[in-house]
Coordinates of C-alpha atoms in Angstrom, one line a residue:
Chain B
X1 CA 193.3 215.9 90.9
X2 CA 193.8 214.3 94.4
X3 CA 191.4 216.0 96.9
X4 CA 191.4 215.1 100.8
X5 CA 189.0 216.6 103.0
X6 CA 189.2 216.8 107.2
X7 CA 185.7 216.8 108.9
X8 CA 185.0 219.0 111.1
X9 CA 187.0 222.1 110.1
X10 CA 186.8 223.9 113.2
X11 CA 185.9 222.5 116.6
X12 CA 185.5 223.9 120.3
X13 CA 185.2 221.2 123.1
X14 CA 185.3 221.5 126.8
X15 CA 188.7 219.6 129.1
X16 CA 188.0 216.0 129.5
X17 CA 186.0 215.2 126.5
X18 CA 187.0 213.4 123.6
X19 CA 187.2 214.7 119.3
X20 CA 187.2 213.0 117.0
X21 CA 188.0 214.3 113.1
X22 CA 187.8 212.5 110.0
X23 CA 190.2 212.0 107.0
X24 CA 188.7 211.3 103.6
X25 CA 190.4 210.8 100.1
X26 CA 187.0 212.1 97.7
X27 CA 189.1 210.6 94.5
X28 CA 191.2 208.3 94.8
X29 CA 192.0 205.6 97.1
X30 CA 195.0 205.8 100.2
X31 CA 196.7 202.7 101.7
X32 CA 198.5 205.3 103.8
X33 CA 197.2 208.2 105.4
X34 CA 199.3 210.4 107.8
X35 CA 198.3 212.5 110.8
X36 CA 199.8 216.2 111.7
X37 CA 199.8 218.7 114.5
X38 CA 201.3 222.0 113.9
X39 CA 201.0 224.5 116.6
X40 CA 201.1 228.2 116.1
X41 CA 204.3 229.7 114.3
X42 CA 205.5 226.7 113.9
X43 CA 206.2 224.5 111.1
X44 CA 204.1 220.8 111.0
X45 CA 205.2 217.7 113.0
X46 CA 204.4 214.4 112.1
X47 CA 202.6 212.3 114.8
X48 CA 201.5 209.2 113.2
X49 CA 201.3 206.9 110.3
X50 CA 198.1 205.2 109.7
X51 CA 197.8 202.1 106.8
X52 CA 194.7 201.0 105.7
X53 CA 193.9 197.6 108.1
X54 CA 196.4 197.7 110.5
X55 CA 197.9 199.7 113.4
X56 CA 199.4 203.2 113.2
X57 CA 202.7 203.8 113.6
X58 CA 203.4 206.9 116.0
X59 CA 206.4 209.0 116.2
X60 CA 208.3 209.3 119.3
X61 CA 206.8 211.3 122.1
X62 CA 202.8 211.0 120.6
X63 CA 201.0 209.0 122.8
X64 CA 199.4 206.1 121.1
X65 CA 196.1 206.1 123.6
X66 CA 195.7 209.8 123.9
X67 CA 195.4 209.8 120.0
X68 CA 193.5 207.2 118.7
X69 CA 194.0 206.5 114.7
X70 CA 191.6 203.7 112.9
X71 CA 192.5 203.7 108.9
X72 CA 189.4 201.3 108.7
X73 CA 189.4 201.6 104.5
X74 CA 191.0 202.4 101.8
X75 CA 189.2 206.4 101.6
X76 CA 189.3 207.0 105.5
X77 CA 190.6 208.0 108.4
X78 CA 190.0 209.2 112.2
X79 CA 191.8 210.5 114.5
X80 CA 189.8 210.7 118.1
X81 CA 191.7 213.3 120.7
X82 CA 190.8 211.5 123.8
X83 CA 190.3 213.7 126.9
X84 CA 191.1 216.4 125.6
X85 CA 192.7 219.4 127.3
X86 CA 194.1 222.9 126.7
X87 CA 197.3 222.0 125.2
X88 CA 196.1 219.6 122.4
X89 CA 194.6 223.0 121.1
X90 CA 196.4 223.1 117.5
X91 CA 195.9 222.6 114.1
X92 CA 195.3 218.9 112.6
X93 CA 196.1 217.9 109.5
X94 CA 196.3 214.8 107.6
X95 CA 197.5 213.8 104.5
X96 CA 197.0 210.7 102.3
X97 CA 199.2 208.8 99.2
X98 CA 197.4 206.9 96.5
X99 CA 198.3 203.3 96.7
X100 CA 200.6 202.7 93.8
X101 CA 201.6 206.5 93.8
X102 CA 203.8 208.8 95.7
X103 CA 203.0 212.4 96.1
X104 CA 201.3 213.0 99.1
X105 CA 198.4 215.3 99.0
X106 CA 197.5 216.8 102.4
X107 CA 194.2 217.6 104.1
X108 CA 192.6 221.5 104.7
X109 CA 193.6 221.2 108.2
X110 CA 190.8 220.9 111.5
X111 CA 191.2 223.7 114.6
X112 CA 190.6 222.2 117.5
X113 CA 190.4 224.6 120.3
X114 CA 189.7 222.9 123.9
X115 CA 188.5 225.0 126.9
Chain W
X1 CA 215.6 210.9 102.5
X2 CA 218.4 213.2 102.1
X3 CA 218.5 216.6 103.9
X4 CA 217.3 220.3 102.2
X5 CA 218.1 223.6 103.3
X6 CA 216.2 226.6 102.1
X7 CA 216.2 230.2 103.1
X8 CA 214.1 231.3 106.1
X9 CA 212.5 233.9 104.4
X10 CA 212.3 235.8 100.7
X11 CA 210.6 238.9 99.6
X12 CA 209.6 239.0 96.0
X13 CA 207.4 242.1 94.0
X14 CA 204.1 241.2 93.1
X15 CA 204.0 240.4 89.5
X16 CA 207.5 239.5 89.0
X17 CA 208.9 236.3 89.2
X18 CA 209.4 234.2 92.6
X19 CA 213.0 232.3 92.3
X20 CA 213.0 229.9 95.4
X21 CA 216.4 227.9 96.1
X22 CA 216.9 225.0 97.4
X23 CA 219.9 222.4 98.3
X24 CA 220.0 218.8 98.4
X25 CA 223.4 217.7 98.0
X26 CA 223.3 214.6 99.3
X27 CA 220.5 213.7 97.4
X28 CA 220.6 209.7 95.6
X29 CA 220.1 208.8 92.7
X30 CA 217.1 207.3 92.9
X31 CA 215.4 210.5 95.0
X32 CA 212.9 212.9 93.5
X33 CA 212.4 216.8 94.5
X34 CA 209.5 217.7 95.5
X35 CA 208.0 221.5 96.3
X36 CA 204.7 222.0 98.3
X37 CA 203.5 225.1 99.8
X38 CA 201.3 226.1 103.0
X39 CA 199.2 229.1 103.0
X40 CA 198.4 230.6 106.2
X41 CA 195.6 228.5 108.1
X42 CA 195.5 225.5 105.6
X43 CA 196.8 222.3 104.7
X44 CA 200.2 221.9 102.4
X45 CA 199.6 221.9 98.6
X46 CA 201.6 220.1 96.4
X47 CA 203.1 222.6 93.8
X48 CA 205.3 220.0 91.8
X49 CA 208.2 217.5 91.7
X50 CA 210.8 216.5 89.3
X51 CA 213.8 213.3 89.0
X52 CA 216.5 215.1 87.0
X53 CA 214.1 217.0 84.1
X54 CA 213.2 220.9 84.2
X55 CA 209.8 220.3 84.8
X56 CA 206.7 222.8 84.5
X57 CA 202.9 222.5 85.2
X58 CA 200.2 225.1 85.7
X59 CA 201.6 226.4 89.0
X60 CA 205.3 226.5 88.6
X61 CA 208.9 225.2 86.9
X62 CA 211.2 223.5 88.9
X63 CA 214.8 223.6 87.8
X64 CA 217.3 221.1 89.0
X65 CA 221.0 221.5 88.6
X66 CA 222.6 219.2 86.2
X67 CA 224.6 217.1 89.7
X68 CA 221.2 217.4 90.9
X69 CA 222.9 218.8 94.4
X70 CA 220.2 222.1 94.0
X71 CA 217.0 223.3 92.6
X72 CA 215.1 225.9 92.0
X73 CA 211.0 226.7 92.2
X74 CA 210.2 229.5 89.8
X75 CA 206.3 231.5 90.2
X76 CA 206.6 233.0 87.4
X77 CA 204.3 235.7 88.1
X78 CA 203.7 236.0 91.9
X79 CA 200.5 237.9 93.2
X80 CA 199.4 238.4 96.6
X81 CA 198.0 234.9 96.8
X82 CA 201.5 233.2 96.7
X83 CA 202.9 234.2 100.2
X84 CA 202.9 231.5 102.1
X85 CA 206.1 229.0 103.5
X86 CA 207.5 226.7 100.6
X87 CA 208.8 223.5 101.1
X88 CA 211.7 221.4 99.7
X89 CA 211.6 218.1 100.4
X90 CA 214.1 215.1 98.4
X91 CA 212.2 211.4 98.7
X92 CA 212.4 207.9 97.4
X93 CA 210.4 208.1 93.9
X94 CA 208.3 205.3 92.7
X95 CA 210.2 202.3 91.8
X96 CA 211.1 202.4 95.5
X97 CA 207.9 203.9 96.9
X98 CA 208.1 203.0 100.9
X99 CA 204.7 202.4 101.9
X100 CA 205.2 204.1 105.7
X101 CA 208.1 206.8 104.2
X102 CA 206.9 210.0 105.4
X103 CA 207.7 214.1 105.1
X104 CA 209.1 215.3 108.1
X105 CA 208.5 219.4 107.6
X106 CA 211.6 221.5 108.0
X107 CA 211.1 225.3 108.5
X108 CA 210.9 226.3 104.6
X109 CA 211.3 229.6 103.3
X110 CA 208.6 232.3 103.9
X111 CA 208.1 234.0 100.6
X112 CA 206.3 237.6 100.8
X113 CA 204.9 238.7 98.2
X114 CA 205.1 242.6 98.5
X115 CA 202.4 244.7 96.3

């Protein structure tokens, strides 16, 4: 099967500092990977697109230098929560496609809880 | 991608079989349905998709309407480990795969699964 894993899986930071969490595909490799917030009760919202090489493509309202996204290869990528503060406490999630392929296959998910 | 509407929420015995709806009638011809599910706390899994075909793997059967303007996700034996929020989605299959296409997560439909 198609397996994505999200490093860390849970993470406490203080305001002001900066996170960053890691996308892998273990099995296969992703031209595109995408990047999700989803707070609580409420359903997932798309904040960026990330292909393999060149620059994300955020969705309207995410702010491109508060979220940094590098898809540096084909099997990863990072999303670094710069200065982070209370209210970028949520869940992240990310998901990745296989090249050729369509079916997305998403990430376990990474709690970030800033204090 | 066309637009789904699902129930908000659906109650189902355990053991007995989980009928989930789904409608897509502006779906094109060229557009795939596709059925993923979110447990509470972790990423979206992909359940299964389908073109025009019944289709059935280890998980589930999908059944789409001969117009293709509805389907259907059938557990065909729900336990305890089922509830979670499904999703419907419609989306360009692969002859015309869109590198940057994207799911953009609607509410779904909460299926409990009641012991």
């Amino acid at each position: 099967g198609a397996v994505v894993s999200q490093h860390p899986s849970r993470v406490i930071c203080k305001s002001g500092t900066s996170v960053k969490i890691e996308c892998r595909s273990l099995d296969f490799q992703a031209t595109t990977m995408f990047w999700y917030r989803q707070f609580p009760k409420q359903s997932l919202m798309l904040m960026a697109t990330s292909n393999e090489g060149s620059k994300a493509t955020y969705e309207q309202g995410v702010e491109k230098d508060k979220f940094l996204i590098n898809h540096a290869s084909l099997t990863l990528s990072t999303l670094t929560v710069t200065s982070a503060h209370p209210e970028d406490s949520s869940f992240y999630i990310c998901s990745a496609k296989r090249a050729l392929g369509e079916t997305q296959y998403f990430g376990p998910g990474t709690r970030l809880l800033v204090l | 991608d066309a637009k789904t509407t699902q129930p908000t929420s659906m109650d189902c015995a355990e053991g007995r079989a989980a009928n989930l709806p789904c409608n897509h009638s502006t779906i094109s011809g060229n557009e795939y349905v596709y059925w993923y599910r979110q447990i509470h706390s972790q990423g979206p899994q992909y359940i299964i998709h389908g073109l025009k075909n019944n289709e059935t793997n280890e998980m589930a059967s999908l059944i789409i309407t001969e117009d293709r303007k509805s389907s259907t996700l059938i557990l065909p034996h729900a336990t305890l480990r089922d509830t979670a929020v499904y999703y419907c989605f419609v989306r360009v299959g692969r002859l015309g795969v869109n590198r940057d296409d994207k799911i953009i997560f609607g509410k779904g439909t909460r299926l409990h699964i009641l012991p």
